[in-house]
Each structure stands twice: as C-alpha cells, then as structure tokens.
mmCIF file of C-alpha atoms in Angstrom:
data_model
loop_
_atom_site.group_PDB
_atom_site.id
_atom_site.type_symbol
_atom_site.label_atom_id
_atom_site.label_comp_id
_atom_site.label_asym_id
_atom_site.label_seq_id
_atom_site.Cartn_x
_atom_site.Cartn_y
_atom_site.Cartn_z
ATOM 1 C CA MET A 421 21.829 2.978 -10.542
ATOM 2 C CA THR A 422 18.106 2.988 -9.911
ATOM 3 C CA THR A 423 16.846 0.066 -7.651
ATOM 4 C CA GLY A 424 13.375 -1.469 -7.986
ATOM 5 C CA ILE A 425 11.100 -2.011 -5.290
ATOM 6 C CA ARG A 426 11.892 -4.783 -2.657
ATOM 7 C CA LEU A 427 9.017 -4.568 -0.379
ATOM 8 C CA ILE A 428 5.281 -3.368 -0.906
ATOM 9 C CA VAL A 429 3.369 -2.850 2.084
ATOM 10 C CA GLY A 430 -0.229 -2.474 2.084
ATOM 11 C CA LEU A 431 -1.273 -0.935 5.100
ATOM 12 C CA GLY A 432 -4.761 -1.514 7.031
ATOM 13 C CA ASN A 433 -5.931 -2.934 10.287
ATOM 14 C CA PRO A 434 -6.608 -6.729 11.018
ATOM 15 C CA GLY A 435 -9.410 -8.694 11.816
ATOM 16 C CA ARG A 436 -12.529 -9.546 10.145
ATOM 17 C CA GLU A 437 -14.487 -6.472 11.240
ATOM 18 C CA TYR A 438 -11.990 -4.138 9.012
ATOM 19 C CA GLU A 439 -11.920 -6.437 6.249
ATOM 20 C CA ALA A 440 -14.069 -4.505 4.187
ATOM 21 C CA THR A 441 -13.493 -0.973 5.416
ATOM 22 C CA ARG A 442 -11.692 2.158 3.428
ATOM 23 C CA HIS A 443 -8.844 2.124 5.615
ATOM 24 C CA ASN A 444 -7.876 -1.436 4.517
ATOM 25 C CA ALA A 445 -7.377 -0.526 0.678
ATOM 26 C CA GLY A 446 -3.682 -1.322 1.040
ATOM 27 C CA PHE A 447 -4.211 -4.458 1.977
ATOM 28 C CA TRP A 448 -6.678 -4.908 -1.060
ATOM 29 C CA TRP A 449 -3.886 -4.129 -3.167
ATOM 30 C CA VAL A 450 -1.126 -6.366 -2.047
ATOM 31 C CA GLU A 451 -3.784 -9.457 -1.567
ATOM 32 C CA ALA A 452 -4.465 -8.509 -5.569
ATOM 33 C CA VAL A 453 -0.653 -8.757 -6.208
ATOM 34 C CA ALA A 454 -0.416 -12.111 -4.470
ATOM 35 C CA ALA A 455 -3.253 -13.639 -6.119
ATOM 36 C CA GLY A 456 -1.837 -12.424 -9.424
ATOM 37 C CA LYS A 457 1.363 -14.023 -8.612
ATOM 38 C CA SER A 458 -0.059 -17.483 -6.671
ATOM 39 C CA ALA A 459 1.484 -16.292 -3.454
ATOM 40 C CA SER A 460 0.062 -16.660 -0.203
ATOM 41 C CA PHE A 461 0.889 -14.670 2.970
ATOM 42 C CA LYS A 462 1.957 -16.497 5.828
ATOM 43 C CA PRO A 463 2.185 -15.159 9.733
ATOM 44 C CA GLU A 464 5.812 -13.787 10.588
ATOM 45 C CA LYS A 465 6.151 -13.046 14.022
ATOM 46 C CA LYS A 466 9.694 -11.400 13.735
ATOM 47 C CA PHE A 467 7.870 -8.961 10.941
ATOM 48 C CA HIS A 468 4.672 -8.337 13.101
ATOM 49 C CA GLY A 469 2.807 -9.120 10.407
ATOM 50 C CA LEU A 470 1.364 -11.374 7.350
ATOM 51 C CA ALA A 471 4.213 -11.778 4.574
ATOM 52 C CA ALA A 472 4.475 -12.991 1.108
ATOM 53 C CA ARG A 473 7.520 -13.899 -0.939
ATOM 54 C CA LEU A 474 7.945 -13.433 -4.697
ATOM 55 C CA ALA A 475 10.703 -14.452 -7.296
ATOM 56 C CA VAL A 476 10.610 -11.747 -9.852
ATOM 57 C CA ASN A 477 13.347 -11.568 -12.553
ATOM 58 C CA ASN A 478 15.856 -13.839 -9.881
ATOM 59 C CA ARG A 479 15.061 -11.122 -7.239
ATOM 60 C CA GLU A 480 13.509 -11.649 -4.050
ATOM 61 C CA VAL A 481 10.346 -9.431 -3.543
ATOM 62 C CA TRP A 482 8.159 -9.287 0.037
ATOM 63 C CA LEU A 483 4.499 -8.376 0.493
ATOM 64 C CA LEU A 484 3.753 -7.519 3.992
ATOM 65 C CA LYS A 485 0.353 -6.701 5.584
ATOM 66 C CA PRO A 486 1.064 -5.220 9.335
ATOM 67 C CA GLU A 487 -1.013 -6.877 12.182
ATOM 68 C CA THR A 488 -0.261 -3.985 14.477
ATOM 69 C CA PHE A 489 -3.101 -1.885 13.675
ATOM 70 C CA MET A 490 -2.662 1.089 11.296
ATOM 71 C CA ASN A 491 -0.972 3.432 13.991
ATOM 72 C CA LEU A 492 2.193 1.207 14.819
ATOM 73 C CA SER A 493 2.276 0.051 10.976
ATOM 74 C CA GLY A 494 6.070 1.279 11.259
ATOM 75 C CA ARG A 495 6.983 -1.398 13.599
ATOM 76 C CA ALA A 496 6.578 -4.115 10.911
ATOM 77 C CA VAL A 497 8.078 -2.290 7.912
ATOM 78 C CA SER A 498 11.312 -1.582 9.786
ATOM 79 C CA ALA A 499 11.377 -5.156 11.056
ATOM 80 C CA LEU A 500 11.324 -6.664 7.896
ATOM 81 C CA ALA A 501 13.082 -3.860 5.953
ATOM 82 C CA SER A 502 16.217 -3.927 8.188
ATOM 83 C CA PHE A 503 16.145 -7.694 8.481
ATOM 84 C CA TYR A 504 16.504 -8.065 4.449
ATOM 85 C CA LYS A 505 18.604 -4.765 4.346
ATOM 86 C CA ILE A 506 15.924 -3.089 2.224
ATOM 87 C CA GLU A 507 16.504 0.607 1.928
ATOM 88 C CA PRO A 508 13.664 3.137 1.930
ATOM 89 C CA ASP A 509 13.609 3.907 -1.689
ATOM 90 C CA GLU A 510 13.216 0.160 -2.457
ATOM 91 C CA ILE A 511 10.119 0.413 -0.106
ATOM 92 C CA LEU A 512 6.445 0.832 -1.638
ATOM 93 C CA VAL A 513 3.699 1.930 0.749
ATOM 94 C CA VAL A 514 0.209 1.294 -0.762
ATOM 95 C CA HIS A 515 -2.556 2.971 1.512
ATOM 96 C CA ASP A 516 -6.246 4.705 1.408
ATOM 97 C CA GLU A 517 -5.911 8.409 0.314
ATOM 98 C CA LEU A 518 -8.586 10.470 1.524
ATOM 99 C CA ASP A 519 -7.660 13.646 -1.012
ATOM 100 C CA LEU A 520 -8.091 11.543 -3.986
ATOM 101 C CA PRO A 521 -11.574 10.568 -5.118
ATOM 102 C CA PRO A 522 -12.369 6.884 -5.433
ATOM 103 C CA GLY A 523 -11.049 5.093 -8.394
ATOM 104 C CA THR A 524 -7.845 7.410 -8.899
ATOM 105 C CA VAL A 525 -4.581 6.011 -7.980
ATOM 106 C CA ARG A 526 -1.212 7.838 -7.523
ATOM 107 C CA LEU A 527 2.421 7.143 -6.972
ATOM 108 C CA LYS A 528 4.938 9.553 -5.346
ATOM 109 C CA LYS A 529 8.139 9.464 -3.371
ATOM 110 C CA GLY A 530 8.523 11.142 0.021
ATOM 111 C CA GLY A 531 6.403 13.774 1.620
ATOM 112 C CA GLY A 532 4.454 14.233 4.524
ATOM 113 C CA HIS A 533 2.061 11.837 6.211
ATOM 114 C CA GLY A 534 -0.989 13.770 5.529
ATOM 115 C CA GLY A 535 -2.454 13.022 8.968
ATOM 116 C CA HIS A 536 -2.398 9.042 7.797
ATOM 117 C CA ASN A 537 -1.683 7.476 11.224
ATOM 118 C CA GLY A 538 -0.066 4.553 9.293
ATOM 119 C CA LEU A 539 2.349 6.737 6.906
ATOM 120 C CA LYS A 540 3.401 8.806 10.459
ATOM 121 C CA ASP A 541 4.855 5.776 12.253
ATOM 122 C CA ILE A 542 6.441 4.512 9.512
ATOM 123 C CA ILE A 543 8.091 7.858 8.731
ATOM 124 C CA ALA A 544 8.876 7.322 12.509
ATOM 125 C CA GLN A 545 10.334 4.041 12.448
ATOM 126 C CA LEU A 546 12.527 4.463 9.461
ATOM 127 C CA GLY A 547 13.609 7.756 10.415
ATOM 128 C CA THR A 548 13.120 8.808 6.618
ATOM 129 C CA PRO A 549 9.809 9.952 4.892
ATOM 130 C CA ASP A 550 11.714 8.867 1.538
ATOM 131 C CA PHE A 551 10.033 5.811 0.580
ATOM 132 C CA TRP A 552 7.433 5.371 -2.327
ATOM 133 C CA ARG A 553 3.803 5.369 -1.863
ATOM 134 C CA LEU A 554 0.795 4.558 -3.975
ATOM 135 C CA ARG A 555 -2.512 6.320 -2.756
ATOM 136 C CA LEU A 556 -5.613 4.604 -3.496
ATOM 137 C CA GLY A 557 -8.212 7.584 -3.526
ATOM 138 C CA ILE A 558 -11.193 6.602 -1.264
ATOM 139 C CA GLY A 559 -12.815 10.238 -1.165
ATOM 140 C CA HIS A 560 -13.608 12.264 1.557
ATOM 141 C CA PRO A 561 -16.312 12.845 3.975
ATOM 142 C CA GLY A 562 -16.131 16.607 3.888
ATOM 143 C CA ASP A 563 -16.012 16.961 7.354
ATOM 144 C CA ARG A 564 -12.730 16.684 9.496
ATOM 145 C CA ASP A 565 -14.552 15.214 12.395
ATOM 146 C CA ALA A 566 -16.343 12.544 10.449
ATOM 147 C CA VAL A 567 -12.918 11.086 8.793
ATOM 148 C CA VAL A 568 -12.435 8.551 11.615
ATOM 149 C CA ASN A 569 -15.792 7.054 11.062
ATOM 150 C CA PHE A 570 -15.456 7.499 7.421
ATOM 151 C CA VAL A 571 -12.130 5.326 7.062
ATOM 152 C CA LEU A 572 -13.481 2.809 9.222
ATOM 153 C CA ASN A 573 -16.525 2.151 7.400
ATOM 154 C CA ALA A 574 -17.245 0.341 4.059
ATOM 155 C CA PRO A 575 -17.200 2.150 0.895
ATOM 156 C CA GLN A 576 -20.662 2.477 -1.067
ATOM 157 C CA ARG A 577 -21.336 -0.013 -3.618
ATOM 158 C CA ALA A 578 -20.668 2.550 -6.394
ATOM 159 C CA GLU A 579 -17.485 3.561 -4.377
ATOM 160 C CA GLN A 580 -16.137 0.079 -4.081
ATOM 161 C CA GLU A 581 -16.630 -0.632 -7.760
ATOM 162 C CA LEU A 582 -14.302 2.589 -8.617
ATOM 163 C CA ILE A 583 -11.817 1.600 -5.916
ATOM 164 C CA ASP A 584 -11.636 -2.378 -7.452
ATOM 165 C CA SER A 585 -11.127 -1.038 -10.745
ATOM 166 C CA ALA A 586 -8.622 0.964 -9.844
ATOM 167 C CA VAL A 587 -6.762 -1.610 -8.135
ATOM 168 C CA ASP A 588 -7.044 -4.339 -10.947
ATOM 169 C CA ALA A 589 -5.754 -1.479 -13.685
ATOM 170 C CA SER A 590 -2.798 -0.156 -10.983
ATOM 171 C CA LEU A 591 -1.198 -3.789 -11.240
ATOM 172 C CA ALA A 592 -0.213 -2.783 -14.662
ATOM 173 C CA GLY A 593 2.401 -0.924 -12.933
ATOM 174 C CA LEU A 594 4.200 -3.398 -11.053
ATOM 175 C CA PRO A 595 6.373 -4.778 -13.520
ATOM 176 C CA GLN A 596 7.752 -0.946 -13.734
ATOM 177 C CA LEU A 597 7.601 -0.458 -9.990
ATOM 178 C CA LEU A 598 9.720 -3.903 -9.268
ATOM 179 C CA SER A 599 12.364 -2.948 -12.196
ATOM 180 C CA GLY A 600 12.934 0.618 -10.549
ATOM 181 C CA ASP A 601 11.465 2.457 -13.905
ATOM 182 C CA PHE A 602 9.136 5.039 -11.884
ATOM 183 C CA PRO A 603 8.693 7.625 -14.693
ATOM 184 C CA ALA A 604 7.237 4.350 -17.057
ATOM 185 C CA ALA A 605 5.152 3.385 -13.585
ATOM 186 C CA MET A 606 3.798 6.552 -13.275
ATOM 187 C CA ILE A 607 2.567 7.261 -16.584
ATOM 188 C CA LYS A 608 0.910 3.618 -16.737
ATOM 189 C CA LEU A 609 -0.483 4.408 -13.142
ATOM 190 C CA HIS A 610 -1.815 7.906 -13.915
ATOM 191 C CA THR A 611 -3.275 7.526 -17.190
ATOM 192 C CA LYS A 612 -7.034 6.590 -17.347
ATOM 193 C CA PRO A 613 -7.879 3.358 -19.709
ATOM 194 C CA LYS A 614 -9.677 5.282 -23.056
ATOM 195 C CA SER A 615 -12.734 3.352 -22.756
ATOM 196 C CA GLU A 616 -13.714 5.593 -19.916
ATOM 197 C CA GLY A 617 -14.391 8.295 -22.064
ATOM 198 C CA ALA A 618 -11.648 11.028 -22.576
#
C-alpha cells in the first residue's frame, strides 16, 4: 500500500540574516503550506527545530524547519521521524536546487545529495537516500567557486518572482503528495500553467 507524506521538511538556515537567501527556499515552501492551512510553527527542542502539526483527512502531518543550520539538518529530521515512527518514504524534503532554473520545481525519490549539505546530512542520519525530495530551482552562478556566496545571498527581484510563483503553483500538488498519489503529484508539479505560453 502506498502511504502518503507524513513529514514535510523545509531546508534553510535559522536567523533573520538568512531569511531572504536562496538557501532558504525550502523554508519558504513549508511556510506557505502552514499559511494555507492556518497552522503555526512552534519551537520543539526535542526535534531541534520549529514544527507545525496539520490534521489532513484524519491523519497527522508534520511540517518541520530545522534550527540546526543546513549541514546538520538530519539531526532534526531523524529526531521527529523516529519519535513518530515515520518511514523515509513518508518524508518529503523541500530544498533549493542549483541545477534547475528559478521557477522550476521537480519531485523525485532517492538519489544522491548533489553537494547539498542539508541532503547529505539527512541521508547520513536516516541511513538511506530513499526519501522524497521537492527541488526548487534557484539557478546556478556558473562558477563552482561562487556557489556558497550565491546560495547565501538573496535572489534578484526577477528571480524571486519566479521562485515565489513556482512555490505557489506547486502547492497544488500537496493533496496528491499527502494521499500518496505520487504520479499525479508529478504531473501537477511538472506541468507549467497554460498562461505561460506553450
């Protein structure tokens, strides 16, 4: 039986100085989910982060923003997942993706970490790469040496608008993600709205 997502983790760095940076795109997504469901994040020391609980179709779904800084994200994910007995394939990690242009969203299960320190630590802490990932495109600076500076800075206005609209549009796939209909979720997430000109 296919189970749906029970834990959605948005990746980012805590602190006001990081709020608007590209690396915090995962935070933006779970904050949008919480706002749409009138849920609020509360500090949860035992989960090393801010957590919000949703009740969806008589099921409990958790939203999590780790407060550990990016390279220790797995500590928060494994703490909440083990406490509530949530399996890796019931976890969705939402993160910024250098290999996709701004405005693009892609869903996939498993795979490597692609140099993303948050994913790297989650894979290490869970002991498997077989969790779902929602990749939010932020673009690439074109030079590997410029990546750290790039992800820790805010997007340009045009890029921010593309990312924001991708976040909003991708929320349409949330019911399918929660019900476990991942093929339908992929169709919703990967199809550009018609108004963008085919």
